[in-house]
Amino acid sequence: TTAPNPGCVLDFTLNAPTSSPSPTPTATPSLTCSVSSADIIIALDRSGSMNKVIGNKLGLNWEKEAAVSFLNYLQSQPAATQNNVRVGVVAWAGVNSLVTSLPLTNDLSSVISWVNAIGGSSQDYYSCIDCALDKSASLLTTPSHRRYVILMSDGVGNRIVSSFPQNTQSSCTSPTPPSCTNVQPLELQCERANTNAITRANTLKAQGLIFHVVGYGSRVAPITMNEVTLEGISSGTDFY
């Protein structure tokens, strides 16, 4: 995917089928840099739905494997290329104050270690996608660099930035998002949470951020991901 300004061009080819029986997310990006630098945030969904089995392992583990594969590829590049790329990480679930992050760095080994340590939490298992977008944007503060977010998720949102932190269904309507529906196997979804995420992504795209979105789950019955949200966040016309 080519961004509107000259410099680093970040391309992805992923083998990540989203239907049963087993997704195999293998990141094989191509990275070339000529003038400007690239800043990349890898945003990983650690919510409850990503701590369920997809294929033959937890969805979060698929995410972490894809992220590490990407980072290993970057480490295999010449030093001049590595020095031109900074990578950070955001890990999120449903509570905005519990979103964790690793700031941008050239130390890819430390990024791999940070990714491998990400886990789910019984105290934070809903999903606030726009919390992830907000945190990612806050780390991408150098407009002269190409700024990328690689978002990995099933696209099922049920919290917004201002939601109460309690992990109870009542906090879905107080203060909202309203209209939460428990649709199995997608579980609890809130339309406002999904539309907030798309609106926030569009605002950030207008500011120059580029979103690559990797979806996890099944797009055939039983459907376990929200394609509309994933497509709406992506800078392209689809997601991986």
mmCIF file of N, CA, C and O in Angstrom, residues 177-236:
data_model
loop_
_atom_site.group_PDB
_atom_site.id
_atom_site.type_symbol
_atom_site.label_atom_id
_atom_site.label_comp_id
_atom_site.label_asym_id
_atom_site.label_seq_id
_atom_site.Cartn_x
_atom_site.Cartn_y
_atom_site.Cartn_z
ATOM 1 N N PRO A 177 -21.931 2.789 24.902
ATOM 2 C CA PRO A 177 -22.776 2.733 23.733
ATOM 3 C C PRO A 177 -24.108 2.027 23.986
ATOM 4 O O PRO A 177 -24.131 1.002 24.645
ATOM 5 N N PRO A 178 -25.162 2.587 23.395
ATOM 6 C CA PRO A 178 -26.473 1.950 23.524
ATOM 7 C C PRO A 178 -26.624 0.829 22.507
ATOM 8 O O PRO A 178 -25.740 0.569 21.705
ATOM 9 N N SER A 179 -27.754 0.196 22.543
ATOM 10 C CA SER A 179 -28.131 -0.816 21.558
ATOM 11 C C SER A 179 -27.130 -1.953 21.486
ATOM 12 O O SER A 179 -26.711 -2.380 20.415
ATOM 13 N N CYS A 180 -26.705 -2.442 22.657
ATOM 14 C CA CYS A 180 -25.837 -3.614 22.673
ATOM 15 C C CYS A 180 -26.678 -4.854 22.428
ATOM 16 O O CYS A 180 -27.754 -5.000 23.007
ATOM 17 N N THR A 181 -26.209 -5.710 21.575
ATOM 18 C CA THR A 181 -26.934 -6.943 21.291
ATOM 19 C C THR A 181 -25.990 -8.118 21.466
ATOM 20 O O THR A 181 -24.851 -8.086 21.017
ATOM 21 N N ASN A 182 -26.483 -9.131 22.131
ATOM 22 C CA ASN A 182 -25.685 -10.324 22.356
ATOM 23 C C ASN A 182 -25.986 -11.304 21.231
ATOM 24 O O ASN A 182 -26.918 -12.080 21.300
ATOM 25 N N VAL A 183 -25.197 -11.216 20.162
ATOM 26 C CA VAL A 183 -25.409 -12.039 18.983
ATOM 27 C C VAL A 183 -24.333 -13.120 18.954
ATOM 28 O O VAL A 183 -23.163 -12.838 18.716
ATOM 29 N N GLN A 184 -24.722 -14.342 19.225
ATOM 30 C CA GLN A 184 -23.766 -15.439 19.215
ATOM 31 C C GLN A 184 -23.489 -15.874 17.770
ATOM 32 O O GLN A 184 -24.391 -15.869 16.940
ATOM 33 N N PRO A 185 -22.255 -16.252 17.446
ATOM 34 C CA PRO A 185 -21.109 -16.320 18.343
ATOM 35 C C PRO A 185 -20.292 -15.029 18.392
ATOM 36 O O PRO A 185 -19.193 -15.006 18.915
ATOM 37 N N LEU A 186 -20.825 -13.912 17.819
ATOM 38 C CA LEU A 186 -20.105 -12.647 17.879
ATOM 39 C C LEU A 186 -20.118 -12.047 19.278
ATOM 40 O O LEU A 186 -19.364 -11.131 19.570
ATOM 41 N N GLU A 187 -20.996 -12.547 20.129
ATOM 42 C CA GLU A 187 -21.122 -12.065 21.495
ATOM 43 C C GLU A 187 -21.641 -10.634 21.521
ATOM 44 O O GLU A 187 -22.349 -10.199 20.630
ATOM 45 N N LEU A 188 -21.278 -9.901 22.589
ATOM 46 C CA LEU A 188 -21.878 -8.589 22.821
ATOM 47 C C LEU A 188 -21.308 -7.547 21.867
ATOM 48 O O LEU A 188 -20.128 -7.238 21.905
ATOM 49 N N GLN A 189 -22.167 -6.993 21.018
ATOM 50 C CA GLN A 189 -21.762 -5.954 20.077
ATOM 51 C C GLN A 189 -22.562 -4.692 20.327
ATOM 52 O O GLN A 189 -23.739 -4.752 20.647
ATOM 53 N N CYS A 190 -21.926 -3.541 20.173
ATOM 54 C CA CYS A 190 -22.601 -2.258 20.288
ATOM 55 C C CYS A 190 -22.329 -1.471 19.010
ATOM 56 O O CYS A 190 -21.165 -1.188 18.700
ATOM 57 N N GLU A 191 -23.373 -1.124 18.310
ATOM 58 C CA GLU A 191 -23.197 -0.447 17.033
ATOM 59 C C GLU A 191 -22.442 0.864 17.193
ATOM 60 O O GLU A 191 -21.607 1.223 16.361
ATOM 61 N N ARG A 192 -22.723 1.593 18.281
ATOM 62 C CA ARG A 192 -22.032 2.858 18.471
ATOM 63 C C ARG A 192 -20.530 2.650 18.639
ATOM 64 O O ARG A 192 -19.715 3.460 18.176
ATOM 65 N N ALA A 193 -20.142 1.556 19.307
ATOM 66 C CA ALA A 193 -18.715 1.277 19.471
ATOM 67 C C ALA A 193 -18.056 1.054 18.116
ATOM 68 O O ALA A 193 -16.943 1.527 17.864
ATOM 69 N N ASN A 194 -18.739 0.332 17.236
ATOM 70 C CA ASN A 194 -18.176 0.064 15.917
ATOM 71 C C ASN A 194 -18.124 1.324 15.061
ATOM 72 O O ASN A 194 -17.116 1.599 14.396
ATOM 73 N N THR A 195 -19.191 2.114 15.066
ATOM 74 C CA THR A 195 -19.199 3.332 14.245
ATOM 75 C C THR A 195 -18.228 4.375 14.791
ATOM 76 O O THR A 195 -17.604 5.109 14.022
ATOM 77 N N ASN A 196 -18.083 4.443 16.115
ATOM 78 C CA ASN A 196 -17.082 5.352 16.703
ATOM 79 C C ASN A 196 -15.684 5.012 16.198
ATOM 80 O O ASN A 196 -14.884 5.898 15.889
ATOM 81 N N ALA A 197 -15.385 3.709 16.139
ATOM 82 C CA ALA A 197 -14.064 3.287 15.693
ATOM 83 C C ALA A 197 -13.827 3.685 14.239
ATOM 84 O O ALA A 197 -12.747 4.177 13.882
ATOM 85 N N ILE A 198 -14.812 3.486 13.398
ATOM 86 C CA ILE A 198 -14.676 3.844 11.982
ATOM 87 C C ILE A 198 -14.528 5.353 11.825
ATOM 88 O O ILE A 198 -13.677 5.834 11.067
ATOM 89 N N THR A 199 -15.335 6.113 12.557
ATOM 90 C CA THR A 199 -15.241 7.582 12.485
ATOM 91 C C THR A 199 -13.880 8.063 12.943
ATOM 92 O O THR A 199 -13.268 8.943 12.319
ATOM 93 N N ARG A 200 -13.384 7.500 14.032
ATOM 94 C CA ARG A 200 -12.072 7.894 14.543
ATOM 95 C C ARG A 200 -10.979 7.542 13.535
ATOM 96 O O ARG A 200 -10.062 8.339 13.297
ATOM 97 N N ALA A 201 -11.074 6.362 12.937
ATOM 98 C CA ALA A 201 -10.080 5.962 11.947
ATOM 99 C C ALA A 201 -10.093 6.902 10.752
ATOM 100 O O ALA A 201 -9.030 7.278 10.233
ATOM 101 N N ASN A 202 -11.272 7.302 10.300
ATOM 102 C CA ASN A 202 -11.356 8.214 9.164
ATOM 103 C C ASN A 202 -10.713 9.564 9.484
ATOM 104 O O ASN A 202 -10.061 10.175 8.630
ATOM 105 N N THR A 203 -10.905 10.036 10.701
ATOM 106 C CA THR A 203 -10.274 11.293 11.120
ATOM 107 C C THR A 203 -8.755 11.164 11.081
ATOM 108 O O THR A 203 -8.046 12.052 10.590
ATOM 109 N N LEU A 204 -8.249 10.053 11.587
ATOM 110 C CA LEU A 204 -6.809 9.838 11.625
ATOM 111 C C LEU A 204 -6.232 9.627 10.222
ATOM 112 O O LEU A 204 -5.116 10.078 9.926
ATOM 113 N N LYS A 205 -6.995 8.978 9.364
ATOM 114 C CA LYS A 205 -6.531 8.802 7.986
ATOM 115 C C LYS A 205 -6.404 10.157 7.293
ATOM 116 O O LYS A 205 -5.465 10.379 6.517
ATOM 117 N N ALA A 206 -7.347 11.057 7.575
ATOM 118 C CA ALA A 206 -7.275 12.402 6.998
ATOM 119 C C ALA A 206 -6.055 13.165 7.495
ATOM 120 O O ALA A 206 -5.586 14.105 6.842
ATOM 121 N N GLN A 207 -5.531 12.757 8.656
ATOM 122 C CA GLN A 207 -4.325 13.380 9.215
ATOM 123 C C GLN A 207 -3.046 12.696 8.758
ATOM 124 O O GLN A 207 -1.953 13.055 9.196
ATOM 125 N N GLY A 208 -3.172 11.710 7.885
ATOM 126 C CA GLY A 208 -2.007 11.075 7.298
ATOM 127 C C GLY A 208 -1.656 9.697 7.802
ATOM 128 O O GLY A 208 -0.706 9.074 7.307
ATOM 129 N N LEU A 209 -2.392 9.164 8.784
ATOM 130 C CA LEU A 209 -2.110 7.818 9.265
ATOM 131 C C LEU A 209 -2.621 6.790 8.259
ATOM 132 O O LEU A 209 -3.656 6.996 7.621
ATOM 133 N N ILE A 210 -1.893 5.693 8.143
ATOM 134 C CA ILE A 210 -2.232 4.627 7.207
ATOM 135 C C ILE A 210 -2.539 3.376 8.020
ATOM 136 O O ILE A 210 -1.724 2.949 8.854
ATOM 137 N N PHE A 211 -3.696 2.769 7.776
ATOM 138 C CA PHE A 211 -4.135 1.612 8.549
ATOM 139 C C PHE A 211 -4.093 0.346 7.696
ATOM 140 O O PHE A 211 -4.718 0.275 6.639
ATOM 141 N N HIS A 212 -3.327 -0.634 8.170
ATOM 142 C CA HIS A 212 -3.400 -1.990 7.651
ATOM 143 C C HIS A 212 -4.158 -2.804 8.697
ATOM 144 O O HIS A 212 -3.778 -2.811 9.873
ATOM 145 N N VAL A 213 -5.215 -3.488 8.299
ATOM 146 C CA VAL A 213 -6.069 -4.198 9.248
ATOM 147 C C VAL A 213 -6.018 -5.695 8.958
ATOM 148 O O VAL A 213 -6.206 -6.130 7.818
ATOM 149 N N VAL A 214 -5.758 -6.469 10.008
ATOM 150 C CA VAL A 214 -5.715 -7.922 9.917
ATOM 151 C C VAL A 214 -6.875 -8.468 10.746
ATOM 152 O O VAL A 214 -6.935 -8.251 11.958
ATOM 153 N N GLY A 215 -7.811 -9.139 10.093
ATOM 154 C CA GLY A 215 -8.992 -9.664 10.772
ATOM 155 C C GLY A 215 -8.840 -11.123 11.147
ATOM 156 O O GLY A 215 -8.276 -11.923 10.387
ATOM 157 N N TYR A 216 -9.331 -11.477 12.326
ATOM 158 C CA TYR A 216 -9.270 -12.855 12.806
ATOM 159 C C TYR A 216 -10.678 -13.350 13.090
ATOM 160 O O TYR A 216 -11.484 -12.651 13.697
ATOM 161 N N GLY A 217 -10.948 -14.572 12.666
ATOM 162 C CA GLY A 217 -12.258 -15.150 12.862
ATOM 163 C C GLY A 217 -12.767 -15.749 11.580
ATOM 164 O O GLY A 217 -12.015 -15.955 10.614
ATOM 165 N N SER A 218 -14.052 -16.005 11.535
ATOM 166 C CA SER A 218 -14.659 -16.635 10.365
ATOM 167 C C SER A 218 -15.659 -15.681 9.720
ATOM 168 O O SER A 218 -16.466 -15.052 10.407
ATOM 169 N N ARG A 219 -15.613 -15.564 8.395
ATOM 170 C CA ARG A 219 -16.575 -14.749 7.667
ATOM 171 C C ARG A 219 -17.698 -15.611 7.094
ATOM 172 O O ARG A 219 -18.559 -15.119 6.385
ATOM 173 N N VAL A 220 -17.659 -16.903 7.387
ATOM 174 C CA VAL A 220 -18.751 -17.802 7.021
ATOM 175 C C VAL A 220 -19.301 -18.410 8.298
ATOM 176 O O VAL A 220 -18.622 -18.453 9.323
ATOM 177 N N ALA A 221 -20.542 -18.867 8.257
ATOM 178 C CA ALA A 221 -21.213 -19.373 9.455
ATOM 179 C C ALA A 221 -20.405 -20.498 10.108
ATOM 180 O O ALA A 221 -19.935 -21.409 9.413
ATOM 181 N N PRO A 222 -20.210 -20.451 11.428
ATOM 182 C CA PRO A 222 -20.653 -19.381 12.325
ATOM 183 C C PRO A 222 -19.715 -18.165 12.250
ATOM 184 O O PRO A 222 -18.508 -18.294 12.465
ATOM 185 N N ILE A 223 -20.267 -16.996 11.919
ATOM 186 C CA ILE A 223 -19.479 -15.778 11.745
ATOM 187 C C ILE A 223 -18.927 -15.315 13.097
ATOM 188 O O ILE A 223 -19.668 -15.202 14.069
ATOM 189 N N THR A 224 -17.643 -15.046 13.147
ATOM 190 C CA THR A 224 -17.022 -14.642 14.413
ATOM 191 C C THR A 224 -16.202 -13.365 14.281
ATOM 192 O O THR A 224 -15.323 -13.105 15.110
ATOM 193 N N MET A 225 -16.454 -12.576 13.239
ATOM 194 C CA MET A 225 -15.796 -11.278 13.161
ATOM 195 C C MET A 225 -16.708 -10.289 12.455
ATOM 196 O O MET A 225 -17.640 -10.677 11.745
ATOM 197 N N ASN A 226 -16.451 -9.009 12.675
ATOM 198 C CA ASN A 226 -17.262 -7.939 12.101
ATOM 199 C C ASN A 226 -16.501 -7.329 10.926
ATOM 200 O O ASN A 226 -15.629 -6.484 11.102
ATOM 201 N N GLU A 227 -16.849 -7.770 9.727
ATOM 202 C CA GLU A 227 -16.142 -7.308 8.534
ATOM 203 C C GLU A 227 -16.360 -5.827 8.269
ATOM 204 O O GLU A 227 -15.457 -5.132 7.783
ATOM 205 N N VAL A 228 -17.556 -5.316 8.555
ATOM 206 C CA VAL A 228 -17.869 -3.917 8.265
ATOM 207 C C VAL A 228 -16.919 -2.989 9.025
ATOM 208 O O VAL A 228 -16.388 -2.023 8.471
ATOM 209 N N THR A 229 -16.706 -3.288 10.297
ATOM 210 C CA THR A 229 -15.807 -2.459 11.102
ATOM 211 C C THR A 229 -14.376 -2.553 10.604
ATOM 212 O O THR A 229 -13.682 -1.542 10.468
ATOM 213 N N LEU A 230 -13.913 -3.761 10.314
ATOM 214 C CA LEU A 230 -12.546 -3.942 9.852
ATOM 215 C C LEU A 230 -12.307 -3.226 8.525
ATOM 216 O O LEU A 230 -11.288 -2.555 8.343
ATOM 217 N N GLU A 231 -13.252 -3.334 7.603
ATOM 218 C CA GLU A 231 -13.131 -2.663 6.316
ATOM 219 C C GLU A 231 -13.182 -1.151 6.490
ATOM 220 O O GLU A 231 -12.474 -0.402 5.804
ATOM 221 N N GLY A 232 -14.021 -0.675 7.421
ATOM 222 C CA GLY A 232 -14.162 0.758 7.635
ATOM 223 C C GLY A 232 -12.911 1.396 8.209
ATOM 224 O O GLY A 232 -12.620 2.559 7.937
ATOM 225 N N ILE A 233 -12.159 0.647 8.993
ATOM 226 C CA ILE A 233 -10.938 1.182 9.586
ATOM 227 C C ILE A 233 -9.789 1.150 8.582
ATOM 228 O O ILE A 233 -8.942 2.034 8.566
ATOM 229 N N SER A 234 -9.757 0.155 7.723
ATOM 230 C CA SER A 234 -8.647 -0.021 6.793
ATOM 231 C C SER A 234 -8.481 1.167 5.850
ATOM 232 O O SER A 234 -9.448 1.774 5.418
ATOM 233 N N SER A 235 -7.220 1.467 5.516
ATOM 234 C CA SER A 235 -6.934 2.500 4.521
ATOM 235 C C SER A 235 -7.185 2.002 3.106
ATOM 236 O O SER A 235 -7.278 2.795 2.176
ATOM 237 N N GLY A 236 -7.275 0.697 2.935
ATOM 238 C CA GLY A 236 -7.608 0.123 1.634
ATOM 239 C C GLY A 236 -9.090 -0.156 1.532
ATOM 240 O O GLY A 236 -9.891 0.372 2.301
#
